[in-house]
Every structure is written in structure tokens, then in C-alpha cells.
mmCIF file with all atom_site columns, C-alpha atoms in Angstrom:
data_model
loop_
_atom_site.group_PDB
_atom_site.id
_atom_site.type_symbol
_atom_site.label_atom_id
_atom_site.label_alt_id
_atom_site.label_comp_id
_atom_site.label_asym_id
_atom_site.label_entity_id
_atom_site.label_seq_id
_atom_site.pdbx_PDB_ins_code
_atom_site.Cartn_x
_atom_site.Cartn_y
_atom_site.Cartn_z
_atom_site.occupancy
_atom_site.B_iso_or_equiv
_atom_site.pdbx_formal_charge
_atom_site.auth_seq_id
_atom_site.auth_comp_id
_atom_site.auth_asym_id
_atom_site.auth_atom_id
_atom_site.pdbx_PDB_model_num
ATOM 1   C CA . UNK F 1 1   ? -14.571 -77.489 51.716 1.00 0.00 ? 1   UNK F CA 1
ATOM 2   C CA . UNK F 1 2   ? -16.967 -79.093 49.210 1.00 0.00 ? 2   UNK F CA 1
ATOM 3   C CA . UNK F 1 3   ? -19.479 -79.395 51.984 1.00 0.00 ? 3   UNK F CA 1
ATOM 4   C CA . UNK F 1 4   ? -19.245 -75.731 53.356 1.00 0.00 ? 4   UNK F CA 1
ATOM 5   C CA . UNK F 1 5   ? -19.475 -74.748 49.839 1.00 0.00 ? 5   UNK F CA 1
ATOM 6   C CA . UNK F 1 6   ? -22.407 -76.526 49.117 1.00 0.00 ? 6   UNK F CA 1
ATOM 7   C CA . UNK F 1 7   ? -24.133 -74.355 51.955 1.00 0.00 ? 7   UNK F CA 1
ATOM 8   C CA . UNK F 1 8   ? -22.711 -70.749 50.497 1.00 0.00 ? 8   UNK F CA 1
ATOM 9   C CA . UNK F 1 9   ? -19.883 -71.009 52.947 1.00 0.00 ? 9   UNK F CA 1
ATOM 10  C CA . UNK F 1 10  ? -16.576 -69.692 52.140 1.00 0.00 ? 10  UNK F CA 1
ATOM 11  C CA . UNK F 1 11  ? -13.591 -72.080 51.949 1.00 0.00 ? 11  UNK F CA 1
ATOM 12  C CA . UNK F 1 12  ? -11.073 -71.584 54.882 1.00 0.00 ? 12  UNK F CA 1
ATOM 13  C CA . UNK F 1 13  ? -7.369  -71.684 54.755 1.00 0.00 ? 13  UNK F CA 1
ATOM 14  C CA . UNK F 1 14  ? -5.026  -74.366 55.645 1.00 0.00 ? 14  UNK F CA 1
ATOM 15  C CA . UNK F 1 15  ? -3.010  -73.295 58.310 1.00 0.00 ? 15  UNK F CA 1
ATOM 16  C CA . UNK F 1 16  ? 0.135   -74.983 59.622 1.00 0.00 ? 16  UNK F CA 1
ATOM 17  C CA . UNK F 1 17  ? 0.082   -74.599 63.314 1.00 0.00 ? 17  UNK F CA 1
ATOM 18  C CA . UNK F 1 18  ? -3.385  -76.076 63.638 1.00 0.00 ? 18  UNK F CA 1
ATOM 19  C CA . UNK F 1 19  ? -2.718  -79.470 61.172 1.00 0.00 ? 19  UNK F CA 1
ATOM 20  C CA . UNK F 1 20  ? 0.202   -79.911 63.913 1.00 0.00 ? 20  UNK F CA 1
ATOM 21  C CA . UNK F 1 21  ? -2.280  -79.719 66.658 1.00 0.00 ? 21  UNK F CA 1
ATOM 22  C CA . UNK F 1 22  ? -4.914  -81.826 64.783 1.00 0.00 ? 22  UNK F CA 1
ATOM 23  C CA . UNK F 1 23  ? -2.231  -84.352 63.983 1.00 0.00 ? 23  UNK F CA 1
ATOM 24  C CA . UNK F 1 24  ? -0.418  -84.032 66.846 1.00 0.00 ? 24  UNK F CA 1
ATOM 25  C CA . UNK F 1 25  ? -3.941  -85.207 68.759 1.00 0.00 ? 25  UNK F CA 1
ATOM 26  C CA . UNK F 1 26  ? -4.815  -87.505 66.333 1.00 0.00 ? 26  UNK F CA 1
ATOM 27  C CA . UNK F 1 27  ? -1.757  -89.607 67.309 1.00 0.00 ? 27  UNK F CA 1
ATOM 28  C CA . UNK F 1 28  ? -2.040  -89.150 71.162 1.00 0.00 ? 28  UNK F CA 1
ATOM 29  C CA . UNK F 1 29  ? -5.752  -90.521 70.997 1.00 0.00 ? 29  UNK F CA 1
ATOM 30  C CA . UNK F 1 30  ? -5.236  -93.373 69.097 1.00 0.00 ? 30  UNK F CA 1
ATOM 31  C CA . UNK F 1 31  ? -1.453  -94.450 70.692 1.00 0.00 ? 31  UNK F CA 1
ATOM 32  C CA . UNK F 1 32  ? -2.025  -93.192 74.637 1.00 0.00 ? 32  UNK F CA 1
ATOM 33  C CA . UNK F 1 33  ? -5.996  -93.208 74.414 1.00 0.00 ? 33  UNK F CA 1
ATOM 34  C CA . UNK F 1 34  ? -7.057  -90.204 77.198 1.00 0.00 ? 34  UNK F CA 1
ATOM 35  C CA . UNK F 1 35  ? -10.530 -90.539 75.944 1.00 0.00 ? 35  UNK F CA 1
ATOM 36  C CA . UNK F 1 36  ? -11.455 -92.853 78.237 1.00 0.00 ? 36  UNK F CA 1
ATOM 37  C CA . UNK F 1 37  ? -13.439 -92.581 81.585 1.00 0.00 ? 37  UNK F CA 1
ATOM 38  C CA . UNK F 1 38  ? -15.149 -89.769 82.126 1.00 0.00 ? 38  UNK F CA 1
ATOM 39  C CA . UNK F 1 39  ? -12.359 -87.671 79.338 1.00 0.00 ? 39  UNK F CA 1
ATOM 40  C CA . UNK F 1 40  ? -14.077 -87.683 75.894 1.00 0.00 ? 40  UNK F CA 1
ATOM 41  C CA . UNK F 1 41  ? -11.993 -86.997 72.869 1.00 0.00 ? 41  UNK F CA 1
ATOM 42  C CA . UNK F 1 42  ? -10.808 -83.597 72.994 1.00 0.00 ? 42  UNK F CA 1
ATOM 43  C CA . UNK F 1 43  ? -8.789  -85.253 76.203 1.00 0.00 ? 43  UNK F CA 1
ATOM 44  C CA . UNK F 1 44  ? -4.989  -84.918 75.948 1.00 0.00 ? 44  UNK F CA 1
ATOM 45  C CA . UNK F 1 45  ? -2.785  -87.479 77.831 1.00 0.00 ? 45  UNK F CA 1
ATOM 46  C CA . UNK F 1 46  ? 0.169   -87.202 79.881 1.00 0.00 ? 46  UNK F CA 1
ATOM 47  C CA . UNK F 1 47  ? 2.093   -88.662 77.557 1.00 0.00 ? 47  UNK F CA 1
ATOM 48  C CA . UNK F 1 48  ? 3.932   -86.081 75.082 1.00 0.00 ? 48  UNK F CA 1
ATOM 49  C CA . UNK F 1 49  ? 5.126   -82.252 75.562 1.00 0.00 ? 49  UNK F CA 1
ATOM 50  C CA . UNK F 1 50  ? 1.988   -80.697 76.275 1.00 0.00 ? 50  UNK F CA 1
ATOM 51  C CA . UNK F 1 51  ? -0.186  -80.459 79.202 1.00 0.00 ? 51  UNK F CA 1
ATOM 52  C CA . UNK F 1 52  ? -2.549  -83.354 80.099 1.00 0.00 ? 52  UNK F CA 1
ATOM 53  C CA . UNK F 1 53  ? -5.877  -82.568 79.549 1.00 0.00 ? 53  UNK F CA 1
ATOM 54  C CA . UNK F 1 54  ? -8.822  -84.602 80.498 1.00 0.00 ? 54  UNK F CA 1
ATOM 55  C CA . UNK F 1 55  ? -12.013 -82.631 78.732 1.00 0.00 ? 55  UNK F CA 1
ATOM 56  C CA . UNK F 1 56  ? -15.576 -83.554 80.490 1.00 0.00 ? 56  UNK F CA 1
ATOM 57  C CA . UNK F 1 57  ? -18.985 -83.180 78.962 1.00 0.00 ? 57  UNK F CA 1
ATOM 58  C CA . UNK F 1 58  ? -19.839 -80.463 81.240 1.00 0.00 ? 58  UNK F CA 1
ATOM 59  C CA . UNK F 1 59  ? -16.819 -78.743 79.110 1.00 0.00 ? 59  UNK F CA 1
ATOM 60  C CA . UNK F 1 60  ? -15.969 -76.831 82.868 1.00 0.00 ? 60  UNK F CA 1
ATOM 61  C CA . UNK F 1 61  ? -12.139 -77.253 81.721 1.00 0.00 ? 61  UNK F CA 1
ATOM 62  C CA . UNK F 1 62  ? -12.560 -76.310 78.054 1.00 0.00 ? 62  UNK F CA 1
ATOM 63  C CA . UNK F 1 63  ? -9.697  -73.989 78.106 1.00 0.00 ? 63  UNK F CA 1
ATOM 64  C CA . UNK F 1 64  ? -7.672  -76.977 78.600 1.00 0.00 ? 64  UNK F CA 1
ATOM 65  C CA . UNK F 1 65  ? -8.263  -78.261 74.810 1.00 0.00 ? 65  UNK F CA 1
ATOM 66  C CA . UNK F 1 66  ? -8.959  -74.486 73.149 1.00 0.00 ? 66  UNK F CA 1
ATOM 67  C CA . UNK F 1 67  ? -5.569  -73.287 74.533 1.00 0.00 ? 67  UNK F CA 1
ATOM 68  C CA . UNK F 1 68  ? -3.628  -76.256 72.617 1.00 0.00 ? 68  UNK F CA 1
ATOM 69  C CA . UNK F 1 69  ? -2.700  -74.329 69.960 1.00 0.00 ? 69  UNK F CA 1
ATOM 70  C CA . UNK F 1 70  ? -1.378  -71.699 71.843 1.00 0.00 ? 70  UNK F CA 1
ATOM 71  C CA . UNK F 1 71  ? 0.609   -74.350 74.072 1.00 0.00 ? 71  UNK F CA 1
ATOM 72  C CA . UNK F 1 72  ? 2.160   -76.145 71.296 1.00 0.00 ? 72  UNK F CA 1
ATOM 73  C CA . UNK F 1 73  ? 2.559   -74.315 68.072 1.00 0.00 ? 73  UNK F CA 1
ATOM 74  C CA . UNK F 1 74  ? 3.000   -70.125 67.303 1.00 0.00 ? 74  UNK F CA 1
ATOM 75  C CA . UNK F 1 75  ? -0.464  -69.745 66.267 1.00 0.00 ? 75  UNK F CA 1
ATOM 76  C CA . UNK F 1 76  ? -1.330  -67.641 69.520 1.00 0.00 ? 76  UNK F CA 1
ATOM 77  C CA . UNK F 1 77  ? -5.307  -67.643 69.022 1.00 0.00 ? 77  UNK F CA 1
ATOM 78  C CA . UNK F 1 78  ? -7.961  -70.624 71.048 1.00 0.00 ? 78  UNK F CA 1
ATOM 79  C CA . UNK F 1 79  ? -8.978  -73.143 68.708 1.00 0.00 ? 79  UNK F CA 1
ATOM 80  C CA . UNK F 1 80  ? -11.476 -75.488 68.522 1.00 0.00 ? 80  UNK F CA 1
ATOM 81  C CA . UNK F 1 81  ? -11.851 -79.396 67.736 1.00 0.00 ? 81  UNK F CA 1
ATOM 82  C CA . UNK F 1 82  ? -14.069 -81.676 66.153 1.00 0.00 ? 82  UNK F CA 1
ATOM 83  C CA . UNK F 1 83  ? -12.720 -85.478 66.756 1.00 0.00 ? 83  UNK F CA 1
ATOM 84  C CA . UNK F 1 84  ? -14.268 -88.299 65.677 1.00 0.00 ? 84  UNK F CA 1
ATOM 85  C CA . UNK F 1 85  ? -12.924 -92.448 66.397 1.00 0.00 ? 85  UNK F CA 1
ATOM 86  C CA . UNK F 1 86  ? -14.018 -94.785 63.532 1.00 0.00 ? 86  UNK F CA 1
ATOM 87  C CA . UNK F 1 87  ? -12.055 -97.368 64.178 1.00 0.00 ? 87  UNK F CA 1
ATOM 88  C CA . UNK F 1 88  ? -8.759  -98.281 61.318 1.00 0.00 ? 88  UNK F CA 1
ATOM 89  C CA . UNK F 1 89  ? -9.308  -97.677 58.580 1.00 0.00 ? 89  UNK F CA 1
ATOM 90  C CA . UNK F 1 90  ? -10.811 -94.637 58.975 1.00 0.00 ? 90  UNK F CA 1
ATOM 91  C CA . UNK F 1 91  ? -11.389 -92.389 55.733 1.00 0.00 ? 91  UNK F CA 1
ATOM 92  C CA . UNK F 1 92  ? -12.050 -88.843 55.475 1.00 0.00 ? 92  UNK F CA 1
ATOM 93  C CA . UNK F 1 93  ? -14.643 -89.337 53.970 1.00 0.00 ? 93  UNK F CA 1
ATOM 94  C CA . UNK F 1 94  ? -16.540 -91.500 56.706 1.00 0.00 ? 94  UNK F CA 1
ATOM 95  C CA . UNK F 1 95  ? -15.266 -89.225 59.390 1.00 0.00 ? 95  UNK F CA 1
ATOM 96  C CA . UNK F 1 96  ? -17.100 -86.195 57.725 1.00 0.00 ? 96  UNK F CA 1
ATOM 97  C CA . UNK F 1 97  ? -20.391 -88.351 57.208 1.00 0.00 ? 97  UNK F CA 1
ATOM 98  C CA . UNK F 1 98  ? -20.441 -89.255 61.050 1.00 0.00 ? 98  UNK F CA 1
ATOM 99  C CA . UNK F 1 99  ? -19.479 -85.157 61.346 1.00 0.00 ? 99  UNK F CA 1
ATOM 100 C CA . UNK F 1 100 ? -22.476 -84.258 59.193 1.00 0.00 ? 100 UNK F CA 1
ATOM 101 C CA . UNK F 1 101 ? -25.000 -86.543 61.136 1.00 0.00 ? 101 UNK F CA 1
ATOM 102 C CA . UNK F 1 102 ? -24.206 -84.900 64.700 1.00 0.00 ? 102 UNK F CA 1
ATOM 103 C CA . UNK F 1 103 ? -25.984 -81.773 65.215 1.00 0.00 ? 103 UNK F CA 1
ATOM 104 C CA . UNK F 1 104 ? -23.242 -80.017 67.505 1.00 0.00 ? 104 UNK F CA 1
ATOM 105 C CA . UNK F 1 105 ? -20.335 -81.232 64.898 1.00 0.00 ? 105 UNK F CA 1
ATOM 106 C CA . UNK F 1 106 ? -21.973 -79.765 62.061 1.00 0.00 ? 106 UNK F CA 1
ATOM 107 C CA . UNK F 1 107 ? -22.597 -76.697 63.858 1.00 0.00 ? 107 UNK F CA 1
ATOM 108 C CA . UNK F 1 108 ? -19.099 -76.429 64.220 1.00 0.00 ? 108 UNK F CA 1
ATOM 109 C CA . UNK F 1 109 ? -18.298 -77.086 60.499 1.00 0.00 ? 109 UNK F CA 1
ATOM 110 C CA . UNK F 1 110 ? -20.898 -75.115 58.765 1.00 0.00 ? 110 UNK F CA 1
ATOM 111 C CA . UNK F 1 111 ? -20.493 -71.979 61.502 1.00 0.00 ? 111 UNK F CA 1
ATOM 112 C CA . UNK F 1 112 ? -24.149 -72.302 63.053 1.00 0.00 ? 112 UNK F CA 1
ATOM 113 C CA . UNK F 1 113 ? -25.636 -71.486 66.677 1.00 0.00 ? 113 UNK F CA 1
ATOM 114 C CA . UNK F 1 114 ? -23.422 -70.687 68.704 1.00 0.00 ? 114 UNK F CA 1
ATOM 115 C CA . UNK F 1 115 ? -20.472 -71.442 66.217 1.00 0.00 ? 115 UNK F CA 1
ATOM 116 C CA . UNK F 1 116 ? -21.457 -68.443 64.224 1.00 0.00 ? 116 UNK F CA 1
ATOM 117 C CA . UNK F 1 117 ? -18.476 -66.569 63.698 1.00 0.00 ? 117 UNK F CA 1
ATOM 118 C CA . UNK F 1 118 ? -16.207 -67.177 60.249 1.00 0.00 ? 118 UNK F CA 1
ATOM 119 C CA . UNK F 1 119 ? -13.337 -69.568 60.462 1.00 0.00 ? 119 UNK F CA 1
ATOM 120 C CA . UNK F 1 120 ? -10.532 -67.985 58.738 1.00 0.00 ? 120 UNK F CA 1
ATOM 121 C CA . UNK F 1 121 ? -7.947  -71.596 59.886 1.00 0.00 ? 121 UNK F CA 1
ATOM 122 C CA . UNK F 1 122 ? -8.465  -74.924 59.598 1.00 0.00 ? 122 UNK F CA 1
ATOM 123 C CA . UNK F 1 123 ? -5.989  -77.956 60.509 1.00 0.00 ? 123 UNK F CA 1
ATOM 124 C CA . UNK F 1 124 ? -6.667  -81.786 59.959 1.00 0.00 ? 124 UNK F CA 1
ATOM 125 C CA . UNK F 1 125 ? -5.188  -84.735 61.236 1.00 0.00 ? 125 UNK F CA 1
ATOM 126 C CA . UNK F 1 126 ? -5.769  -88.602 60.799 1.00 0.00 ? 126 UNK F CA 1
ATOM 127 C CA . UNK F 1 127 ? -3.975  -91.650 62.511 1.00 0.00 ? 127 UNK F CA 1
ATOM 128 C CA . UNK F 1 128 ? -5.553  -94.699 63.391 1.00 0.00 ? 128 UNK F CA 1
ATOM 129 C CA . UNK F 1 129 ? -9.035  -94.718 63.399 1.00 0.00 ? 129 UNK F CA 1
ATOM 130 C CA . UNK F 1 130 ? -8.829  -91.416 65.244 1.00 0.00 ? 130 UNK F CA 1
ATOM 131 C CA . UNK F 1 131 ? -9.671  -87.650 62.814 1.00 0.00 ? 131 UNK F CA 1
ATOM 132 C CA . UNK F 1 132 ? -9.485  -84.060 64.101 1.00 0.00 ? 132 UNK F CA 1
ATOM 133 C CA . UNK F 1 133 ? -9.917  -80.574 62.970 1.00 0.00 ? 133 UNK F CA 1
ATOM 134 C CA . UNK F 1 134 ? -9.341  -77.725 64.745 1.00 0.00 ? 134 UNK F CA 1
ATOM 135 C CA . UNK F 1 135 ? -11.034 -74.336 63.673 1.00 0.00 ? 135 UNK F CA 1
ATOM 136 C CA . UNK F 1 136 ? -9.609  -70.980 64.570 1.00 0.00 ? 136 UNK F CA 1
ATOM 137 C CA . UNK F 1 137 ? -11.603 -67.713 64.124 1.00 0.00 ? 137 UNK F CA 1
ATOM 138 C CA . UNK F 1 138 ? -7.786  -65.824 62.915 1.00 0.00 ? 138 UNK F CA 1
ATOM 139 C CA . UNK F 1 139 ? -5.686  -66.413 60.063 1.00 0.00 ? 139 UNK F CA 1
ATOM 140 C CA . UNK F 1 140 ? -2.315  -68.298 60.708 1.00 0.00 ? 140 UNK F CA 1
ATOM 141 C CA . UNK F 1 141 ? 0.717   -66.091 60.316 1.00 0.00 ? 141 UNK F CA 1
#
């Protein structure tokens, strides 16, 4: 939040469902690794109670990661991912340096392009040497 703040941007709150999400993919990309192949890391595997989810950089089956939230928690809105693997240890802070230097992640972070409506959720996770955070344009109930 210290980053969005430094560029006028509001902070956004901490909501629930999507920290399960974030954490929940967190672990299932660094213990069951989906990201490999042609998946990148907003893959899902086959190997918890979700639905597997192999995410291509042509992004033609982005529904499969954006409806996660909706799949596994009560927050009943898409949301959207950053991920980042930095190998263990991996600290927030490094994760959101390597975040910062990639145009499309800091898009997503600091709401530019086509990332340009507010976030009003935010959930983090970290295991492993694998961090996500998934952005939702509603408020958690």
C-alpha cells in the first residue's frame, strides 16, 4: 500500500476470500507446480478441490483463473492475479521489486491501461518461493 500511495492511489482493503485464493495458489504452485509447459503461473493443477486450470499466454482461457474466487470462496466477483516465483526464500519485499519492474504487473498494481478501474479487494499469499495477489474491482462482504 506504501507503493500505491506513493502514486496518489488509495489503499485497498484486505479481504478474506481473496488471501484464501492467493494463498490457496501460492501453495498449489510451489507443491504441485502447473506452471510448467506451455501453463504460466496463474495455472491451477489437478491436484486440490478446485478445477484444473492451465492459463496460456494467449490468455484464450482466462476465465479459468478470474473465476477462482468465485469457485472456491463466497466472494462471488472475477478476480485477478499477479504471481511471481523467486525461488525460497522469497520476501515480500523482492516479490514487489520484480512486480514494479514488469510493465503489465505494475499496471495491475497501480490501476493503469487497461487495469484502470479502482480495486476496492486485495488478497496475498506466500509459500515457497511462490507470491500472489489477487485484485477484485468489489468489496468483500
Amino acid at each position: 500500500m506504501d507503493y500505491r500511495a506513493s502514486k496518489g492511489l488509495p489503499n485497498i482493503a484486505l479481504s478474506p476470500s481473496l488471501t484464501k485464493v492467493a494463498q490457496l495458489h501460492s501453495k498449489d504452485l510451489s507443491e504441485n507446480r502447473p506452471d510448467q509447459g506451455n501453463c504460466n503461473g496463474h495455472s491451477w493443477s489437478n491436484e486440490g478441490e478446485w478445477t484444473a486450470c492451465c492459463y496460456t499466454s494467449d490468455h484464450a482461457r482466462a476465465s479459468c483463473m478470474w473465476d477462482k474466487p468465485k469457485e472456491l470462496t463466497s466472494y462471488q466477483f472475477p478476480g485477478y492475479e499477479i504471481s511471481c516465483v523467486g525461488g525460497a526464500p522469497l520476501s515480500p519485499a523482492n516479490a514487489l521489486k520484480g512486480w514494479k519492474k514488469s510493465k503489465h504487473h505494475n499496471a495491475v498494481i497501480i490501476n493503469k491501461g487497461i487495469w484502470d478501474a479502482p480495486w476496492q479487494a486485495i488478497g496475498i499469499g506466500m509459500y515457497k518461493g511462490y507470491a500472489t495477489v489477487w485484485f477484485g474491482h468489489q468489496l468483500d462482504n
